[in-house]
PDB file of C-alpha atoms in Angstrom:
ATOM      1  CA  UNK A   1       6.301  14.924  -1.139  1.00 71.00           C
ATOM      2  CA  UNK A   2       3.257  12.639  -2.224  1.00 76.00           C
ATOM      3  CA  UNK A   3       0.640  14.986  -2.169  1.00 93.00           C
ATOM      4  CA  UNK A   4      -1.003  13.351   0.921  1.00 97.00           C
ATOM      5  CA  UNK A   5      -0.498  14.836   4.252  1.00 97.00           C
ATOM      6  CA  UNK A   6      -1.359  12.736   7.372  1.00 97.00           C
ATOM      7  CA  UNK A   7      -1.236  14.065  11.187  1.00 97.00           C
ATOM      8  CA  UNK A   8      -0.458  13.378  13.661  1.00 97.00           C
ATOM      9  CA  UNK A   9       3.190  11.537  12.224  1.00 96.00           C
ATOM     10  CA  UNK A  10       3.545   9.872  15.795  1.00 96.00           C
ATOM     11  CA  UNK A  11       0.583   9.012  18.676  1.00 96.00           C
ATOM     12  CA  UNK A  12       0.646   7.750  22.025  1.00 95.00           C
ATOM     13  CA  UNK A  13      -2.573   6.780  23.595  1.00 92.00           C
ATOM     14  CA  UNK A  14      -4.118   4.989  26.813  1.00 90.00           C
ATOM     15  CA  UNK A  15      -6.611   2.838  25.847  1.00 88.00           C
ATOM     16  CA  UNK A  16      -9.487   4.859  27.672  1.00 87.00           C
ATOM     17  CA  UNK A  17      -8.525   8.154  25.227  1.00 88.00           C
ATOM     18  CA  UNK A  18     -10.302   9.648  22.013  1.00 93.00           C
ATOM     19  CA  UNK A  19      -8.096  10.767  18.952  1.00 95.00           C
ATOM     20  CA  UNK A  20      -8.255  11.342  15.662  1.00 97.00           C
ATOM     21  CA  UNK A  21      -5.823  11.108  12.404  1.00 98.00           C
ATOM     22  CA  UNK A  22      -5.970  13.388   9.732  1.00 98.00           C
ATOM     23  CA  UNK A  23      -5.184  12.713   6.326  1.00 98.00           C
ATOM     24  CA  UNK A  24      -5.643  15.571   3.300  1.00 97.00           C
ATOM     25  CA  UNK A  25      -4.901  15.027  -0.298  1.00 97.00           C
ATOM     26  CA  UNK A  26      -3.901  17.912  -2.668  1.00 95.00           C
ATOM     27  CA  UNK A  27      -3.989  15.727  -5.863  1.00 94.00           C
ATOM     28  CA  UNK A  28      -7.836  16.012  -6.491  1.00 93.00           C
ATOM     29  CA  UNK A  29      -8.060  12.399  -6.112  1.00 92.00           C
ATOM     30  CA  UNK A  30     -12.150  11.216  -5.539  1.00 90.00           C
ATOM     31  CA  UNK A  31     -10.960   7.885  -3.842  1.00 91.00           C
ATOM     32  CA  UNK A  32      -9.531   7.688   0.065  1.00 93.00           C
ATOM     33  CA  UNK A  33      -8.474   4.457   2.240  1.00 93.00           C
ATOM     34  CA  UNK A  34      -6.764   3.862   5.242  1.00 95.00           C
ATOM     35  CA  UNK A  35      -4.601   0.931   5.748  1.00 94.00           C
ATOM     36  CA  UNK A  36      -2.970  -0.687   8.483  1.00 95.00           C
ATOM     37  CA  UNK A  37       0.271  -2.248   8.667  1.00 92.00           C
ATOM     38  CA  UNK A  38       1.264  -4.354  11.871  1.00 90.00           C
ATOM     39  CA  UNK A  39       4.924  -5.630  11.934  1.00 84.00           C
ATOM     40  CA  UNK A  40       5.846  -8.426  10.165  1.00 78.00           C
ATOM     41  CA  UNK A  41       2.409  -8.276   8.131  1.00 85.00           C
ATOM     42  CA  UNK A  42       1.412  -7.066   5.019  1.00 86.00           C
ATOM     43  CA  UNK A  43      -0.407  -3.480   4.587  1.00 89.00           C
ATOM     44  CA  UNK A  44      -4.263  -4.501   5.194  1.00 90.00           C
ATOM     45  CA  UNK A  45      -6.995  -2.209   3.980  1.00 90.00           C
ATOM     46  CA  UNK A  46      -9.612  -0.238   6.435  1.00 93.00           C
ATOM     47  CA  UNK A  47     -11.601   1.296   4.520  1.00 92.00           C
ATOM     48  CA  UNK A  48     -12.390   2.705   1.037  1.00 90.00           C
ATOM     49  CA  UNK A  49     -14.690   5.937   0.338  1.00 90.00           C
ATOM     50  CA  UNK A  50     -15.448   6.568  -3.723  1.00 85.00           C
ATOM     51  CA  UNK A  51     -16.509  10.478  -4.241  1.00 83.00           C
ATOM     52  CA  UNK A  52     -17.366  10.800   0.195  1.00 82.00           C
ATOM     53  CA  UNK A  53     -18.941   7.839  -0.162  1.00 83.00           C
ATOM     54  CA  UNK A  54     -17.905   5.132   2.129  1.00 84.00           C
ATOM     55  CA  UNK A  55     -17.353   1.954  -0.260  1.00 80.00           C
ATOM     56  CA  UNK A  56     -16.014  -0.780   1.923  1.00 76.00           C
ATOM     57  CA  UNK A  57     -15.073  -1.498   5.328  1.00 77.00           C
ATOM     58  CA  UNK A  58     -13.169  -4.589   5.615  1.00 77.00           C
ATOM     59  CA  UNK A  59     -14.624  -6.085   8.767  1.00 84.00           C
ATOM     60  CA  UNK A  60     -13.057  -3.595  11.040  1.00 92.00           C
ATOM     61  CA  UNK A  61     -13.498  -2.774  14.736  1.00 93.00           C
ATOM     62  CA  UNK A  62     -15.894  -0.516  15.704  1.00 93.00           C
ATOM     63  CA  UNK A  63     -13.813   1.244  17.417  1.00 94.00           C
ATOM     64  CA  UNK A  64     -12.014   2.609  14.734  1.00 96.00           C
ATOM     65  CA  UNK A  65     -14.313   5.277  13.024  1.00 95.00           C
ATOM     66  CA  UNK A  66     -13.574   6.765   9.871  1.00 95.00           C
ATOM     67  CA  UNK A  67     -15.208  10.297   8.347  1.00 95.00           C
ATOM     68  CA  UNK A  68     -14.741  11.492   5.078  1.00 95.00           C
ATOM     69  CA  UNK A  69     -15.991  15.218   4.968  1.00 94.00           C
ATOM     70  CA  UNK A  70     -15.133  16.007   1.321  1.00 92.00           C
ATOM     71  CA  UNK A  71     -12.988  14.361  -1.411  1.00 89.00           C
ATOM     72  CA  UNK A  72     -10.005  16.048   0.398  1.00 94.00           C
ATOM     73  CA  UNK A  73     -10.309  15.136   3.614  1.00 96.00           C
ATOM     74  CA  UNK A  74     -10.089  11.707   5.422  1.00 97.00           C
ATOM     75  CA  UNK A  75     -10.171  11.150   9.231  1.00 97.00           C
ATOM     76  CA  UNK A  76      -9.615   8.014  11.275  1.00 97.00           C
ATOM     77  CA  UNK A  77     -11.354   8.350  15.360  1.00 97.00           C
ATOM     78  CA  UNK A  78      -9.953   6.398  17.272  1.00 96.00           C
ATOM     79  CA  UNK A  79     -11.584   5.351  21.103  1.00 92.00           C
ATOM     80  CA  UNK A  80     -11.083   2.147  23.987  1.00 93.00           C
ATOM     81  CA  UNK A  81      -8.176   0.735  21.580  1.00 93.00           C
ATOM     82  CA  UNK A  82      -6.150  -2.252  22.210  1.00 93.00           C
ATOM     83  CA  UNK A  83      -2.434  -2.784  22.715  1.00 93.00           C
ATOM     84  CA  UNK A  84      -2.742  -4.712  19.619  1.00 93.00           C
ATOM     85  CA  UNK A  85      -4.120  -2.003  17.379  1.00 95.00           C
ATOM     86  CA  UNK A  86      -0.495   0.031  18.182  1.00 95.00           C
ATOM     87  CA  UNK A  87       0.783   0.121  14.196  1.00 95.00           C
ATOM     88  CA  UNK A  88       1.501   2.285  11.298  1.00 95.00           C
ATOM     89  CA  UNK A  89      -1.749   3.630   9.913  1.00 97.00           C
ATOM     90  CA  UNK A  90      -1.395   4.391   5.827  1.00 96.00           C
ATOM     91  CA  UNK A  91      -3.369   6.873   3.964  1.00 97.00           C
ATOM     92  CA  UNK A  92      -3.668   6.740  -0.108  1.00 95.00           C
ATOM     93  CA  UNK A  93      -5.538   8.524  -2.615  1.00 94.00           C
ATOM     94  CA  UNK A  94      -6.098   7.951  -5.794  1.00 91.00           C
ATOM     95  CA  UNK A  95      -8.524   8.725  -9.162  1.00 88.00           C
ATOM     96  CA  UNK A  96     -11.685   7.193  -9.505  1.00 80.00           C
ATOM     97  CA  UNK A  97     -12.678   4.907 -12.639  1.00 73.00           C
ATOM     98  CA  UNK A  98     -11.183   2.714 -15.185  1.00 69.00           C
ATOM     99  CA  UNK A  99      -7.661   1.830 -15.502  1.00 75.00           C
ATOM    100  CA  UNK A 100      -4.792   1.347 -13.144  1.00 79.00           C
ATOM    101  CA  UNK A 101      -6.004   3.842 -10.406  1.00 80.00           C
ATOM    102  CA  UNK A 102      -2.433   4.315  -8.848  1.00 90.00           C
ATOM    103  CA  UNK A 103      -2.585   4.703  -5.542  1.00 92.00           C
ATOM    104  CA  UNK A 104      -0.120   7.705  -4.092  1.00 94.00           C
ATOM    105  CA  UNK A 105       0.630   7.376   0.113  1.00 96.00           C
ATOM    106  CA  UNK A 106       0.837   9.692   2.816  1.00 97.00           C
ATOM    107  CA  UNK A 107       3.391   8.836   5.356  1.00 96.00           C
ATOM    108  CA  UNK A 108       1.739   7.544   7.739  1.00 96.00           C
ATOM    109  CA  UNK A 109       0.857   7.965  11.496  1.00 97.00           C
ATOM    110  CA  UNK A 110       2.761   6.181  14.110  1.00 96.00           C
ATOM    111  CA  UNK A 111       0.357   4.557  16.587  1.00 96.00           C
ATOM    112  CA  UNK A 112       1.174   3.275  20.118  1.00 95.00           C
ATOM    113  CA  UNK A 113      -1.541   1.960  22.374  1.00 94.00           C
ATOM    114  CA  UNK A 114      -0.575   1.635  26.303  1.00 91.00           C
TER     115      UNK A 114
ATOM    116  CA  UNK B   1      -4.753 -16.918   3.272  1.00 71.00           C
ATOM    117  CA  UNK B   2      -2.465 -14.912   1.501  1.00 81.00           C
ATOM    118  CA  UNK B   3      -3.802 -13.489  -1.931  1.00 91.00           C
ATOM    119  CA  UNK B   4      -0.425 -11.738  -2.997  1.00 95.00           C
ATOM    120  CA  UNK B   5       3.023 -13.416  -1.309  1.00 95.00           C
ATOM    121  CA  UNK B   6       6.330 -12.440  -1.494  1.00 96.00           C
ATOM    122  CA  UNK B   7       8.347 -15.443   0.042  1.00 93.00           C
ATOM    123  CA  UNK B   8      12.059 -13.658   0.166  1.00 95.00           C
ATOM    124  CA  UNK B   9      11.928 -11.370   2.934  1.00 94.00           C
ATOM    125  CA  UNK B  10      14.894  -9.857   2.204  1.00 96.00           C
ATOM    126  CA  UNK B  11      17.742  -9.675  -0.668  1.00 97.00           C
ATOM    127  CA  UNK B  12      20.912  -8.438  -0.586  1.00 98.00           C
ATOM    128  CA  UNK B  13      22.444  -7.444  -4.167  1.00 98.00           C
ATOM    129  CA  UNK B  14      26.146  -5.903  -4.997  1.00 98.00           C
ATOM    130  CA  UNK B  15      25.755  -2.446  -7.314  1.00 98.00           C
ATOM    131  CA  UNK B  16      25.638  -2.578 -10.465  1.00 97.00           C
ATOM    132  CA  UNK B  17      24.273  -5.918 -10.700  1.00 98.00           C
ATOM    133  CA  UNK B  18      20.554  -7.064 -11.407  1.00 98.00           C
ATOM    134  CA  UNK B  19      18.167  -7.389  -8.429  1.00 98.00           C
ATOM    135  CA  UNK B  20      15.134  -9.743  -8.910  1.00 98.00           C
ATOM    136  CA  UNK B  21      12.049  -9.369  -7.078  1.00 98.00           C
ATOM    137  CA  UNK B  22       9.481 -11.864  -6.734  1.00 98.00           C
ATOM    138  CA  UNK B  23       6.050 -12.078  -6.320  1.00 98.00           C
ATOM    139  CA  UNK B  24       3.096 -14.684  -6.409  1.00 97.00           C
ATOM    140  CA  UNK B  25      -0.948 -14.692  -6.672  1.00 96.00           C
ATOM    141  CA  UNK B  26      -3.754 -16.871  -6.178  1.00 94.00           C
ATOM    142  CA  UNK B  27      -6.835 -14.971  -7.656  1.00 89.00           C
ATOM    143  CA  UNK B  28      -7.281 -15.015 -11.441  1.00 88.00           C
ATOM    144  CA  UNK B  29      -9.255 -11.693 -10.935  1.00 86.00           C
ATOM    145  CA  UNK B  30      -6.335  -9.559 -10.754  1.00 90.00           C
ATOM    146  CA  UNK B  31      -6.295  -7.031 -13.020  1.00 89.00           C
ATOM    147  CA  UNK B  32      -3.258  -4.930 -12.252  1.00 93.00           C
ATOM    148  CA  UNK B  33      -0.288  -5.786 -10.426  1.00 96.00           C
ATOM    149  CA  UNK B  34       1.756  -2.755  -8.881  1.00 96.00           C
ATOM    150  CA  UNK B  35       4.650  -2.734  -7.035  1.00 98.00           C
ATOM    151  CA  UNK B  36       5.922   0.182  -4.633  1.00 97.00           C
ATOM    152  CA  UNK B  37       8.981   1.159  -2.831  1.00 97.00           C
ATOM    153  CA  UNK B  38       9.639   2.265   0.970  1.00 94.00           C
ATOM    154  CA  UNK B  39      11.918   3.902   2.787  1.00 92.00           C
ATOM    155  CA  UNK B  40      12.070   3.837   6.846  1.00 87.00           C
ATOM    156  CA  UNK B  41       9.426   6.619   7.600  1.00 82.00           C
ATOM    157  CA  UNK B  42       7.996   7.658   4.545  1.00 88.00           C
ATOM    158  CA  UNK B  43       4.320   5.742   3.000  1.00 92.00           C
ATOM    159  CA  UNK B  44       5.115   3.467  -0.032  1.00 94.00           C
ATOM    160  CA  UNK B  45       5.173   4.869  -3.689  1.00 95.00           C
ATOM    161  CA  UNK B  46       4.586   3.722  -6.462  1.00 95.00           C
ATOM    162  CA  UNK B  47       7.293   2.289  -9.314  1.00 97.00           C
ATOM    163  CA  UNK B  48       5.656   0.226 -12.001  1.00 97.00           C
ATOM    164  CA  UNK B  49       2.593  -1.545 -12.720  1.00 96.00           C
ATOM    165  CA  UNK B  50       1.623  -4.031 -15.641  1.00 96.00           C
ATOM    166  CA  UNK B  51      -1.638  -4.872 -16.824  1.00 94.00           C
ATOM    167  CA  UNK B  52      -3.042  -8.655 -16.541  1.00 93.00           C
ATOM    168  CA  UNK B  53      -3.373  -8.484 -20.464  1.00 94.00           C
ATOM    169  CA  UNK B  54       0.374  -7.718 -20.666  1.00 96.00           C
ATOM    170  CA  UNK B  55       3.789  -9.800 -19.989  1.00 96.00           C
ATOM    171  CA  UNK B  56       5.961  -7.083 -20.389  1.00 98.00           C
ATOM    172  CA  UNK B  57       6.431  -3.710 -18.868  1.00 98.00           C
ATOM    173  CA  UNK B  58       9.701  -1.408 -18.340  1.00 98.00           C
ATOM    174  CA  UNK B  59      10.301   1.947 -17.242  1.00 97.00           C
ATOM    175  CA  UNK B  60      13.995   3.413 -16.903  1.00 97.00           C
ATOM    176  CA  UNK B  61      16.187   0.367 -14.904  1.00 98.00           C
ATOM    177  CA  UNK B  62      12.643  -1.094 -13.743  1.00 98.00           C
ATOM    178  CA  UNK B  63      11.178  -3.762 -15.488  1.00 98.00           C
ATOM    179  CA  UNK B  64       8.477  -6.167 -14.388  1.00 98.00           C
ATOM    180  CA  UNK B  65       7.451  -9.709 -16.076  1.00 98.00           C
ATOM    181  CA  UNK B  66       3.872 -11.051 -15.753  1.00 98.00           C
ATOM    182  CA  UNK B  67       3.582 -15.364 -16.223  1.00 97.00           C
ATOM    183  CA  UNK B  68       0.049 -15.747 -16.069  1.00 96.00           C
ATOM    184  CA  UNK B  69      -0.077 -19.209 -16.392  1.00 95.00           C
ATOM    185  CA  UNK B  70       2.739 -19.578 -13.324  1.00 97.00           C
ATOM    186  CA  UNK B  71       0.340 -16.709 -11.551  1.00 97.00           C
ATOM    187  CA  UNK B  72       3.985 -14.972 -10.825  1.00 97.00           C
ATOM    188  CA  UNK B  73       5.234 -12.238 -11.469  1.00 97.00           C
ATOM    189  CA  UNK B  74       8.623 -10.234 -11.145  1.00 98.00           C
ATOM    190  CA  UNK B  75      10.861  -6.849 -10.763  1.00 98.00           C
ATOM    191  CA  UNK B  76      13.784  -6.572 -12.110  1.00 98.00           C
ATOM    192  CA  UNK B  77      16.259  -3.585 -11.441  1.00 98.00           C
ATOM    193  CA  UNK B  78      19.365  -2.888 -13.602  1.00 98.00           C
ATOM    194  CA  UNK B  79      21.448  -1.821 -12.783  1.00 98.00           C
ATOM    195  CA  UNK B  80      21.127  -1.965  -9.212  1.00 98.00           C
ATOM    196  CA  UNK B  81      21.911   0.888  -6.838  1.00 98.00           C
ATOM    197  CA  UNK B  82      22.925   1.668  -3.021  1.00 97.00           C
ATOM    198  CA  UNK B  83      19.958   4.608  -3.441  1.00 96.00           C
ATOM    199  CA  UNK B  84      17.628   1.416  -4.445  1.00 97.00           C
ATOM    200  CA  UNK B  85      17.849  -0.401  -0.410  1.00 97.00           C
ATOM    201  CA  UNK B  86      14.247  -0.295   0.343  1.00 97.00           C
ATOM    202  CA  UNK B  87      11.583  -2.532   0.947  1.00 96.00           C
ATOM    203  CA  UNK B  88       9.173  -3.450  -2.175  1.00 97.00           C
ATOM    204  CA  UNK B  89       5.980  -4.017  -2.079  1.00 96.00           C
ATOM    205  CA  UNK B  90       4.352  -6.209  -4.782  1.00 97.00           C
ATOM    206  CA  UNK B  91       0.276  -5.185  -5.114  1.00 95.00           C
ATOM    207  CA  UNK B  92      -2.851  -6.586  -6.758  1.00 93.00           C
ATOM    208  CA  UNK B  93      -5.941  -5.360  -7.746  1.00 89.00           C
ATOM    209  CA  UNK B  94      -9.139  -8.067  -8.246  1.00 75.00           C
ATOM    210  CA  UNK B  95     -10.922  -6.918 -11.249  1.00 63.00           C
ATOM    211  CA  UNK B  96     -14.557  -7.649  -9.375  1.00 53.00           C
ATOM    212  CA  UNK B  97     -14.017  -5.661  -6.637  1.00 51.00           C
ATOM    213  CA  UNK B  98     -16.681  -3.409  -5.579  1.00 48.00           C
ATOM    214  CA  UNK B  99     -14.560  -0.486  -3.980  1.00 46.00           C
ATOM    215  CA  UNK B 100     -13.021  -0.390  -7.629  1.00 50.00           C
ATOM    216  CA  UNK B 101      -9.397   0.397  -6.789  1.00 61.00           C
ATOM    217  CA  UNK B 102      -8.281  -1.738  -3.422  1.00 75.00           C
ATOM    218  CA  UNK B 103      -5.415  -2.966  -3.668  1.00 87.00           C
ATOM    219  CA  UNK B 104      -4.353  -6.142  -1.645  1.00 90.00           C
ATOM    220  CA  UNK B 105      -0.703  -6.159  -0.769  1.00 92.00           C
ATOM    221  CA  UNK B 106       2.623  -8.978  -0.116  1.00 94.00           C
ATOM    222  CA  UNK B 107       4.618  -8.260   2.846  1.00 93.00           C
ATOM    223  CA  UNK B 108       7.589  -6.661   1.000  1.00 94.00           C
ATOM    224  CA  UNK B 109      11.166  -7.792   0.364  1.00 96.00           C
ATOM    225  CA  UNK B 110      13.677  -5.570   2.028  1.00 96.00           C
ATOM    226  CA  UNK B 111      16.328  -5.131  -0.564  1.00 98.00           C
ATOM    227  CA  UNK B 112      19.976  -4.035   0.114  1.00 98.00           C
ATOM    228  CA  UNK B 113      22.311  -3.069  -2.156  1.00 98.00           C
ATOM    229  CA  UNK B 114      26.196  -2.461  -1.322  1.00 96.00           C
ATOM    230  CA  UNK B 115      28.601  -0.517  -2.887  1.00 92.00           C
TER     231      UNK B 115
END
């Protein structure tokens, strides 16, 4: 147990459909991201939100739309995906400020896209 | 292109003997180097990091080596165990980047250890 909880652990979705993943940390951690990992490739970051705050969003999709309504709590909404976004979606948290900043994982959701 | 590569997809090591992991990096802004371990449904977790300003960094039957010059780095466990078959993860972190704590990722090294 990591301290990071994400839900659903496995989704199946048509690419007209609306969902959403969940991801809370118990480790009072001010720093979220989401990552994606496609097979054969290596984890590639989403997006980072600092203290609620959305940092960075490293050029994705508009259809992927994240929400960050305290330090706690991360979301991911997902609508009109692609086959190709069907992956393993990461969640991390982690402290804020100098030093190391390790980065502790939840275990991911299991995305399918039909 | 590839900031952080690990070029041995896999490695397959006998217990009790020392497993090697490698790693290489391009950017000279990396700060922190991190590696992390995962098992087949379960998120990645952490093992060991070093610092840029450091060569040297062990914890337990985990070590890892920093050649900044060679921009490589590596993880060595001994001694080696079946409970250690996962894939690793070597991690950097630039030192100018604005989110602060990003960390751009290899694409692991599945490592398998026999008994």
């Amino acid at each position: 147990e990591t301290g990071v909880t994400q839900t659903p652990r496995h989704l199946v979705m048509g690419m007209t459909n609306k969902k959403s993943l969940k991801c809370e940390q118990h480790l009072g951690h001010n720093a979220m991201y989401w990552y994606k990992q496609s097979a054969k490739k290596p984890l590639e970051l989403m997006f980072v939100y600092n203290f609620k705050e959305q940092t960075e969003n490293n050029s994705v999709p508009s259809r992927f739309s994240p929400e960050c309504p305290n330090s706690s709590h991360l979301f991911l909404h997902l609508h009109t995906l692609q086959p190709e976004d069907s992956a393993l979606y990461l969640c991390a948290s982690s402290p804020s400020g100098a030093g190391v900043n390790i980065q502790y994982f939840g275990a991911g959701t299991r995305l399918s896209v039909l | 292109d590839q900031q952080v590569k690990q070029n041995s997809p896999s490695l397959s090591v006998q217990e009790g003997r020392i497993s090697i992991l490698n790693c290489d990096y391009t950017n000279s802004m990396f700060d922190y180097f991190l590696w992390y371990k995962k098992y087949p449904a379960e998120g990645p977790t952490f093992l060991i990091s070093i610092s840029s300003i450091k060569d040297k960094n062990e914890d337990g039957r985990f070590t890892v080596f920093l050649n900044k010059s060679a921009k490589h780095l590596s993880l060595h466990i001994v001694p080696s165990q079946p409970g250690d078959s996962a894939v690793y993860f070597c991690a950097a972190r630039a030192q100018d980047n604005q989110a602060g704590t990003a960390l751009i990722f290899g694409k692991g090294t599945t490592l398998s250890v026999s008994s």
